[in-house]
């Protein structure tokens, strides 16, 4: 049977200046970014142009590749792709955030649609922010036109804030995946109805609380390996923060987006710009929030300007010394986390001895409530020790990591397990390394 050529896809491919062979090569590279090995070639792309429908995950990879080339999100309809593997969520920042959150949490709680979440990969094109986010002051109507919640509404806001602390603590103890559905349910059944209710509608405190809960759900999605879904939640959280005139939560959200991109190996100018915007929006926030954003800016600047990175790190440490906010994920910045960022920055600057010392201090300062962070810090310390030839010290940290690994359900931890297996392969004749490789193999597949 003859097929109708996909003219829309052909025009897009021509617009970005790629031949079928070049597009196939870029798709293979993109697939590798997401841990996949796919055998796209010129003939594969040509079949799609001739009208054959790409099979998952090809549609998502095609859209991301074209989006990166175009510098903006490309929709499935624009590319002539009638079947895509993800839940239909508007990728634009400008999409109504409450409606978008309802769509996503509904899919999280529906077994028939849940499997469709997270099948799209991370999108660099989605990092581009609209003017209402990038302006130096968060725009909005005059304060008199932004009523706060009524008495009953404030009670609902108080519940939302209390649940933020509980969900954050649970994710730190168990990882994001086991807690994600519970938070999605709370948002769907409690937070979203609250935002629609007259008691909370347009309330700044309700919107801020919703922004923080949504940001936590984004973190849990990222920790579950659902990176594109996490990006959707981050966008929603940022929009809620803008509508709430909450520059501190907006700064934290933008910083989190930059951190997420960096953890996936992206440190482009767009990611650096996110960090810069986070610092800008944090300028009037408490010192803890300012320190939090400056520390991540230092990490990204380390790829471009070592002196600027060290200056930002020094500012972060100075601000942290002045911080005295109450405990909480949006009010405090633990010294252990700041030391971890110092370790990351120094590692990028090739000061691995300094990075080891910073990570050791971070690990020493981790509290029992920072279980997940401590496990990930051990893995990073092991990798840094090995990079400077400290095999025995690395093996000690890897052993502690493997002992704690089964207590977490975290994609970040799984990535470190994958790194362990790759890094210790050359040392498999070493008795302890061989034992650790065997233990790691029981916990997860070989890389």
Short mmCIF file of C-alpha atoms in Angstrom, two decimals:
data_model
loop_
_atom_site.label_atom_id
_atom_site.label_comp_id
_atom_site.label_asym_id
_atom_site.label_seq_id
_atom_site.Cartn_x
_atom_site.Cartn_y
_atom_site.Cartn_z
CA UNK A 1 0.00 0.00 0.00
CA UNK A 2 1.27 3.45 -0.87
CA UNK A 3 1.76 5.88 1.98
CA UNK A 4 1.31 9.61 1.98
CA UNK A 5 4.68 11.33 2.50
CA UNK A 6 5.09 13.23 5.77
CA UNK A 7 5.44 16.67 4.21
CA UNK A 8 5.45 18.46 7.58
CA UNK A 9 8.38 16.42 8.82
CA UNK A 10 10.22 16.88 5.52
CA UNK A 11 9.83 20.68 5.70
CA UNK A 12 11.10 20.76 9.28
CA UNK A 13 14.12 18.62 8.46
CA UNK A 14 14.91 20.89 5.53
CA UNK A 15 14.44 23.98 7.71
CA UNK A 16 17.06 22.81 10.21
CA UNK A 17 19.48 21.97 7.39
CA UNK A 18 19.92 18.25 8.01
CA UNK A 19 20.14 15.42 5.54
CA UNK A 20 18.47 12.09 6.48
CA UNK A 21 21.91 10.65 7.33
CA UNK A 22 22.80 13.65 9.50
CA UNK A 23 19.46 13.51 11.31
CA UNK A 24 19.93 9.80 11.95
CA UNK A 25 23.37 10.49 13.44
CA UNK A 26 21.98 13.22 15.74
CA UNK A 27 19.17 10.90 16.83
CA UNK A 28 21.69 8.21 17.78
CA UNK A 29 23.63 10.72 19.87
CA UNK A 30 20.42 11.93 21.53
CA UNK A 31 19.34 8.37 22.28
CA UNK A 32 22.71 7.73 23.92
CA UNK A 33 22.11 10.77 26.16
CA UNK A 34 19.10 8.90 27.53
CA UNK A 35 20.92 5.60 27.96
CA UNK A 36 19.62 3.97 24.77
CA UNK A 37 21.52 2.38 21.92
CA UNK A 38 19.40 2.69 18.77
CA UNK A 39 20.35 1.83 15.19
CA UNK A 40 18.86 4.74 13.25
CA UNK A 41 20.38 5.29 9.81
CA UNK A 42 19.64 7.24 6.64
CA UNK A 43 17.12 4.68 5.38
CA UNK A 44 15.22 4.79 8.69
CA UNK A 45 14.75 8.55 8.43
CA UNK A 46 13.86 8.30 4.76
CA UNK A 47 11.07 5.82 5.58
CA UNK A 48 9.64 8.31 8.08
CA UNK A 49 9.76 11.05 5.45
CA UNK A 50 7.99 8.72 3.04
CA UNK A 51 5.14 8.27 5.51
CA UNK A 52 6.03 5.36 7.79
CA UNK A 53 5.02 6.19 11.36
CA UNK A 54 8.04 6.15 13.73
CA UNK A 55 7.75 3.78 16.65
CA UNK A 56 8.45 4.84 20.24
CA UNK A 57 10.83 6.18 21.40
CA UNK A 58 11.62 7.64 17.97
CA UNK A 59 8.82 10.28 17.96
CA UNK A 60 10.00 11.78 21.25
CA UNK A 61 13.63 11.79 20.08
CA UNK A 62 12.66 13.35 16.75
CA UNK A 63 10.74 16.15 18.46
CA UNK A 64 13.59 16.89 20.86
CA UNK A 65 16.19 16.88 18.07
CA UNK A 66 14.13 19.24 15.93
CA UNK A 67 13.32 21.42 18.95
CA UNK A 68 17.01 21.84 19.77
CA UNK A 69 17.74 22.78 16.17
CA UNK A 70 14.79 25.20 15.91
CA UNK A 71 15.46 26.72 19.34
CA UNK A 72 11.84 26.22 20.42
CA UNK A 73 9.53 23.29 21.25
CA UNK A 74 8.23 21.49 18.16
CA UNK A 75 4.81 19.88 18.61
CA UNK A 76 3.81 16.42 17.32
CA UNK A 77 1.21 18.05 15.05
CA UNK A 78 3.81 20.37 13.54
CA UNK A 79 6.04 17.40 12.73
CA UNK A 80 3.20 15.29 11.32
CA UNK A 81 3.47 12.73 14.10
CA UNK A 82 -0.01 11.57 14.95
CA UNK A 83 1.05 9.06 17.60
CA UNK A 84 3.46 10.10 20.33
CA UNK A 85 4.44 8.10 23.41
CA UNK A 86 3.68 10.77 25.99
CA UNK A 87 0.52 12.07 27.62
CA UNK A 88 -0.68 15.08 25.62
CA UNK A 89 0.56 17.98 27.75
CA UNK A 90 1.07 21.45 26.32
CA UNK A 91 4.88 21.95 26.39
CA UNK A 92 4.68 25.74 26.39
CA UNK A 93 5.53 27.79 29.47
CA UNK A 94 2.50 29.92 28.69
CA UNK A 95 0.07 26.99 29.07
CA UNK A 96 -2.43 27.45 31.92
CA UNK A 97 -0.51 25.98 34.88
CA UNK A 98 -3.49 24.73 36.87
CA UNK A 99 -4.99 22.91 33.89
CA UNK A 100 -1.59 21.44 33.05
CA UNK A 101 -1.11 20.24 36.64
CA UNK A 102 -4.57 18.63 36.58
CA UNK A 103 -3.66 16.77 33.38
CA UNK A 104 -0.37 15.48 34.75
CA UNK A 105 -1.59 14.42 38.19
CA UNK A 106 -4.62 12.78 36.58
CA UNK A 107 -2.29 10.73 34.40
CA UNK A 108 -0.13 9.85 37.43
CA UNK A 109 -3.17 8.32 39.14
CA UNK A 110 -4.68 6.56 36.12
CA UNK A 111 -3.06 3.14 35.49
CA UNK A 112 -4.10 3.26 31.83
CA UNK A 113 -2.22 6.54 31.31
CA UNK A 114 0.52 6.30 33.93
CA UNK A 115 2.64 4.11 31.67
CA UNK A 116 2.69 6.94 29.13
CA UNK A 117 4.29 9.37 31.56
CA UNK A 118 8.03 9.72 31.41
CA UNK A 119 8.59 8.15 28.02
CA UNK A 120 9.77 11.45 26.52
CA UNK A 121 13.35 12.43 27.24
CA UNK A 122 14.78 15.60 28.73
CA UNK A 123 14.26 18.65 26.52
CA UNK A 124 16.95 21.32 26.23
CA UNK A 125 14.59 23.38 24.10
CA UNK A 126 12.15 23.59 27.02
CA UNK A 127 14.73 25.52 29.07
CA UNK A 128 14.02 28.71 27.14
CA UNK A 129 11.98 30.97 29.40
CA UNK A 130 9.36 33.57 28.49
CA UNK A 131 9.65 37.22 29.47
CA UNK A 132 7.32 36.93 32.44
CA UNK A 133 9.85 34.59 34.08
CA UNK A 134 13.07 36.34 33.09
CA UNK A 135 12.16 39.89 34.13
CA UNK A 136 14.12 41.11 37.13
CA UNK A 137 10.98 41.62 39.20
CA UNK A 138 8.06 39.20 39.13
CA UNK A 139 5.17 41.03 37.43
CA UNK A 140 1.61 40.92 38.69
CA UNK A 141 -1.38 43.03 39.61
CA UNK A 142 -1.12 45.51 42.50
CA UNK A 143 -1.07 44.01 45.98
CA UNK A 144 -4.58 45.27 46.64
CA UNK A 145 -5.80 43.19 43.69
CA UNK A 146 -4.17 40.01 45.02
CA UNK A 147 -6.29 38.93 48.00
CA UNK A 148 -4.89 36.39 50.38
CA UNK A 149 -6.86 33.35 51.47
CA UNK A 150 -9.84 33.55 53.81
CA UNK A 151 -9.74 31.90 57.22
CA UNK A 152 -10.87 28.56 55.81
CA UNK A 153 -8.48 28.98 52.93
CA UNK A 154 -5.58 29.60 55.29
CA UNK A 155 -6.33 26.30 56.99
CA UNK A 156 -6.01 24.55 53.63
CA UNK A 157 -2.76 26.42 52.95
CA UNK A 158 -1.46 25.32 56.33
CA UNK A 159 -2.20 21.69 55.43
CA UNK A 160 -0.41 22.11 52.11
CA UNK A 161 2.64 23.58 53.84
CA UNK A 162 2.68 20.81 56.43
CA UNK A 163 2.47 18.14 53.75
CA UNK A 164 5.39 19.77 51.93
CA UNK A 165 7.60 19.00 54.93
CA UNK A 166 6.30 15.42 55.17
CA UNK A 167 6.73 14.63 51.49
CA UNK A 168 10.22 16.14 51.41
CA UNK A 169 11.28 14.08 54.42
CA UNK A 170 9.87 10.89 52.91
CA UNK A 171 11.67 11.44 49.59
CA UNK A 172 14.95 12.06 51.41
CA UNK A 173 14.52 8.78 53.28
CA UNK A 174 13.27 6.49 50.50
CA UNK A 175 13.96 8.24 47.19
CA UNK A 176 11.45 9.89 44.88
CA UNK A 177 9.70 6.93 43.27
CA UNK A 178 7.92 5.45 46.33
CA UNK A 179 6.48 8.84 47.33
CA UNK A 180 5.61 10.27 43.94
CA UNK A 181 2.11 8.81 43.54
CA UNK A 182 1.11 9.91 47.05
CA UNK A 183 2.14 13.51 46.36
CA UNK A 184 0.36 13.45 42.99
CA UNK A 185 -2.78 12.27 44.77
CA UNK A 186 -2.52 15.02 47.38
CA UNK A 187 -2.15 17.64 44.66
CA UNK A 188 -5.05 16.21 42.67
CA UNK A 189 -7.46 15.78 45.58
CA UNK A 190 -6.44 18.58 47.93
CA UNK A 191 -4.24 21.29 46.40
CA UNK A 192 -5.91 21.66 43.00
CA UNK A 193 -9.47 21.85 44.43
CA UNK A 194 -8.16 24.37 46.97
CA UNK A 195 -6.83 26.59 44.20
CA UNK A 196 -10.18 26.44 42.42
CA UNK A 197 -12.15 27.23 45.61
CA UNK A 198 -13.33 30.79 46.35
CA UNK A 199 -11.48 30.61 49.69
CA UNK A 200 -8.10 30.30 47.97
CA UNK A 201 -8.63 31.48 44.40
CA UNK A 202 -5.81 33.86 43.41
CA UNK A 203 -4.44 33.68 46.98
CA UNK A 204 -0.71 34.33 47.08
CA UNK A 205 -0.11 31.96 50.00
CA UNK A 206 -2.09 29.16 48.32
CA UNK A 207 -0.22 29.62 45.05
CA UNK A 208 3.14 29.62 46.85
CA UNK A 209 2.25 26.43 48.71
CA UNK A 210 1.12 24.81 45.45
CA UNK A 211 4.34 25.91 43.74
CA UNK A 212 6.45 24.26 46.42
CA UNK A 213 4.46 21.01 46.34
CA UNK A 214 4.67 20.93 42.54
CA UNK A 215 8.42 21.56 42.66
CA UNK A 216 8.79 18.61 45.05
CA UNK A 217 6.82 16.42 42.63
CA UNK A 218 9.15 17.54 39.86
CA UNK A 219 12.14 16.47 41.97
CA UNK A 220 10.52 13.10 42.65
CA UNK A 221 9.85 12.63 38.93
CA UNK A 222 13.48 13.43 38.10
CA UNK A 223 14.60 11.01 40.81
CA UNK A 224 12.36 8.40 39.17
CA UNK A 225 13.97 8.91 35.75
CA UNK A 226 10.96 10.76 34.29
CA UNK A 227 12.94 13.79 33.23
CA UNK A 228 10.51 15.40 30.75
CA UNK A 229 7.63 15.10 33.22
CA UNK A 230 9.85 16.73 35.83
CA UNK A 231 10.38 19.64 33.46
CA UNK A 232 6.62 20.09 33.11
CA UNK A 233 6.25 20.24 36.89
CA UNK A 234 9.10 22.75 37.17
CA UNK A 235 7.43 25.00 34.61
CA UNK A 236 4.15 24.82 36.53
CA UNK A 237 5.89 25.59 39.82
CA UNK A 238 7.59 28.61 38.24
CA UNK A 239 4.29 29.92 36.89
CA UNK A 240 2.59 29.49 40.28
CA UNK A 241 5.47 31.35 41.93
CA UNK A 242 5.15 34.20 39.42
CA UNK A 243 1.39 34.44 40.02
CA UNK A 244 2.04 34.42 43.79
CA UNK A 245 4.65 37.20 43.46
CA UNK A 246 6.96 34.77 45.29
CA UNK A 247 10.45 35.52 44.00
CA UNK A 248 12.14 33.21 46.53
CA UNK A 249 10.23 30.11 45.38
CA UNK A 250 10.75 31.17 41.75
CA UNK A 251 14.51 31.43 42.37
CA UNK A 252 14.58 27.99 44.00
CA UNK A 253 12.61 26.54 41.07
CA UNK A 254 14.94 27.99 38.42
CA UNK A 255 17.96 26.79 40.38
CA UNK A 256 16.43 23.31 40.57
CA UNK A 257 15.91 23.29 36.81
CA UNK A 258 19.55 24.18 36.27
CA UNK A 259 20.64 21.47 38.72
CA UNK A 260 18.47 18.89 36.94
CA UNK A 261 19.99 19.75 33.57
CA UNK A 262 23.52 19.66 34.97
CA UNK A 263 22.98 16.25 36.57
CA UNK A 264 22.03 14.93 33.13
CA UNK A 265 25.30 16.21 31.69
CA UNK A 266 24.14 19.53 30.23
CA UNK A 267 26.11 22.68 31.05
CA UNK A 268 25.31 24.83 28.04
CA UNK A 269 24.84 28.59 28.06
CA UNK A 270 21.09 28.03 28.45
CA UNK A 271 21.66 26.14 31.70
CA UNK A 272 24.09 28.80 32.93
CA UNK A 273 21.46 31.42 32.12
CA UNK A 274 18.93 29.55 34.27
CA UNK A 275 21.36 29.74 37.19
CA UNK A 276 21.92 33.43 36.59
CA UNK A 277 18.18 34.05 36.56
CA UNK A 278 17.84 32.13 39.82
CA UNK A 279 20.43 34.39 41.44
CA UNK A 280 18.69 37.48 40.05
CA UNK A 281 15.29 36.51 41.45
CA UNK A 282 16.85 35.59 44.80
CA UNK A 283 18.37 39.04 45.29
CA UNK A 284 15.67 40.10 47.79
CA UNK A 285 15.20 36.63 49.30
CA UNK A 286 16.57 35.46 52.66
CA UNK A 287 20.32 34.68 52.78
CA UNK A 288 19.72 30.92 52.69
CA UNK A 289 17.96 31.17 49.31
CA UNK A 290 20.64 33.51 47.97
CA UNK A 291 23.37 31.10 49.10
CA UNK A 292 21.48 28.20 47.49
CA UNK A 293 21.34 29.90 44.10
CA UNK A 294 24.92 31.25 44.22
CA UNK A 295 26.30 27.76 44.91
CA UNK A 296 24.74 26.27 41.78
CA UNK A 297 25.83 29.29 39.75
CA UNK A 298 29.41 28.50 40.84
CA UNK A 299 29.07 24.95 39.51
CA UNK A 300 27.93 26.14 36.07
CA UNK A 301 30.43 29.00 35.90
CA UNK A 302 33.26 26.53 36.54
CA UNK A 303 32.90 25.36 32.91
CA UNK A 304 33.34 28.89 31.56
CA UNK A 305 35.10 31.19 34.04
CA UNK A 306 37.04 29.69 36.98
CA UNK A 307 37.52 33.06 38.71
CA UNK A 308 33.81 33.85 38.52
CA UNK A 309 33.02 30.37 39.86
CA UNK A 310 35.27 30.83 42.89
CA UNK A 311 33.81 34.30 43.50
CA UNK A 312 30.26 32.90 43.43
CA UNK A 313 31.29 30.10 45.75
CA UNK A 314 32.78 32.60 48.19
CA UNK A 315 29.58 34.70 48.05
CA UNK A 316 27.52 31.60 48.71
CA UNK A 317 29.60 30.72 51.76
CA UNK A 318 29.38 34.31 53.06
CA UNK A 319 25.59 34.34 52.61
CA UNK A 320 25.28 30.94 54.24
CA UNK A 321 27.08 32.24 57.32
CA UNK A 322 24.35 34.89 57.65
CA UNK A 323 21.43 32.50 57.13
CA UNK A 324 19.20 31.89 60.13
CA UNK A 325 15.89 30.74 58.67
CA UNK A 326 13.78 27.95 60.18
CA UNK A 327 14.43 24.35 59.09
CA UNK A 328 12.69 23.28 55.91
CA UNK A 329 13.32 22.57 52.24
CA UNK A 330 12.40 26.15 51.21
CA UNK A 331 13.75 28.07 54.20
CA UNK A 332 17.14 26.53 55.04
CA UNK A 333 20.25 25.46 53.13
CA UNK A 334 22.20 22.78 55.02
CA UNK A 335 25.96 23.26 55.34
CA UNK A 336 26.34 19.70 54.07
CA UNK A 337 24.67 20.65 50.79
CA UNK A 338 26.86 23.73 50.39
CA UNK A 339 29.98 21.59 50.89
CA UNK A 340 28.67 19.19 48.24
CA UNK A 341 28.35 22.08 45.76
CA UNK A 342 31.85 23.18 46.68
CA UNK A 343 33.06 19.68 45.89
CA UNK A 344 31.31 19.74 42.51
CA UNK A 345 32.77 23.14 41.64
CA UNK A 346 36.33 22.18 42.61
CA UNK A 347 36.05 18.88 40.73
CA UNK A 348 35.10 20.72 37.53
CA UNK A 349 38.05 23.06 38.13
CA UNK A 350 40.31 19.96 38.35
CA UNK A 351 41.08 20.56 42.04
CA UNK A 352 40.25 16.98 42.94
CA UNK A 353 42.05 17.01 46.29
CA UNK A 354 39.99 20.03 47.28
CA UNK A 355 36.87 18.29 45.98
CA UNK A 356 37.62 15.21 48.10
CA UNK A 357 37.98 17.35 51.22
CA UNK A 358 34.74 19.20 50.50
CA UNK A 359 32.81 15.97 49.89
CA UNK A 360 34.25 14.39 53.06
CA UNK A 361 33.08 17.41 55.03
CA UNK A 362 29.67 17.20 53.36
CA UNK A 363 29.35 13.54 54.29
CA UNK A 364 30.42 14.25 57.88
CA UNK A 365 27.76 16.98 58.20
CA UNK A 366 24.90 14.91 56.74
CA UNK A 367 22.17 14.26 59.31
CA UNK A 368 19.99 11.12 59.49
CA UNK A 369 17.25 13.16 57.77
CA UNK A 370 19.54 13.53 54.74
CA UNK A 371 19.79 9.79 54.07
CA UNK A 372 19.34 9.95 50.30
CA UNK A 373 21.77 12.87 50.00
CA UNK A 374 24.34 11.04 52.12
CA UNK A 375 24.17 7.94 49.91
CA UNK A 376 24.67 10.05 46.78
CA UNK A 377 27.51 11.97 48.41
CA UNK A 378 29.30 8.69 49.20
CA UNK A 379 29.06 7.70 45.55
CA UNK A 380 30.43 11.05 44.40
CA UNK A 381 33.26 10.83 46.93
CA UNK A 382 34.13 7.32 45.72
CA UNK A 383 34.26 8.51 42.11
CA UNK A 384 36.47 11.47 43.05
CA UNK A 385 38.84 9.31 45.10
CA UNK A 386 39.22 6.94 42.16
CA UNK A 387 39.90 9.84 39.77
CA UNK A 388 43.10 10.66 41.70
CA UNK A 389 44.18 7.05 42.22
CA UNK A 390 42.92 6.46 45.77
CA UNK A 391 41.63 2.95 45.02
CA UNK A 392 41.34 1.67 48.58
CA UNK A 393 39.53 4.80 49.79
CA UNK A 394 37.21 4.63 46.80
CA UNK A 395 36.43 0.98 47.55
CA UNK A 396 35.55 1.85 51.14
CA UNK A 397 33.04 4.47 49.98
CA UNK A 398 31.64 2.20 47.26
CA UNK A 399 31.08 -0.52 49.86
CA UNK A 400 29.12 1.90 52.06
CA UNK A 401 27.15 3.03 48.99
CA UNK A 402 26.24 -0.54 48.02
CA UNK A 403 25.15 -1.33 51.58
CA UNK A 404 22.74 1.60 51.58
CA UNK A 405 21.63 1.30 47.94
CA UNK A 406 18.70 -1.11 48.52
CA UNK A 407 17.10 1.38 50.94
CA UNK A 408 16.51 3.85 48.09
CA UNK A 409 14.39 3.82 44.96
CA UNK A 410 16.25 6.55 43.10
CA UNK A 411 17.37 6.91 39.49
CA UNK A 412 20.24 9.12 40.63
CA UNK A 413 21.48 6.31 42.85
CA UNK A 414 21.04 3.87 39.96
CA UNK A 415 23.23 6.09 37.76
CA UNK A 416 25.95 5.96 40.39
CA UNK A 417 25.61 2.16 40.51
CA UNK A 418 26.12 2.13 36.74
CA UNK A 419 29.22 4.34 37.17
CA UNK A 420 30.59 2.00 39.85
CA UNK A 421 30.33 -0.97 37.50
CA UNK A 422 32.10 0.90 34.70
CA UNK A 423 34.84 2.36 36.88
CA UNK A 424 35.69 -0.85 38.72
CA UNK A 425 35.85 -3.09 35.64
CA UNK A 426 39.58 -2.35 35.11
CA UNK A 427 40.21 -3.42 38.72
CA UNK A 428 38.29 -6.70 38.63
CA UNK A 429 41.45 -8.64 39.52
CA UNK A 430 41.59 -6.76 42.81
CA UNK A 431 39.90 -8.95 45.43
CA UNK A 432 37.72 -6.25 47.02
CA UNK A 433 36.85 -4.65 43.69
CA UNK A 434 35.78 -8.04 42.35
CA UNK A 435 33.53 -8.56 45.38
CA UNK A 436 31.96 -5.14 44.93
CA UNK A 437 31.34 -5.79 41.24
CA UNK A 438 29.59 -9.04 42.14
CA UNK A 439 27.49 -7.25 44.74
CA UNK A 440 26.64 -4.47 42.28
CA UNK A 441 25.63 -7.03 39.66
CA UNK A 442 23.05 -8.47 42.08
CA UNK A 443 21.61 -4.98 42.61
CA UNK A 444 21.40 -3.89 39.00
CA UNK A 445 22.25 -4.86 35.41
CA UNK A 446 25.73 -4.48 33.97
CA UNK A 447 26.33 -1.24 32.02
#
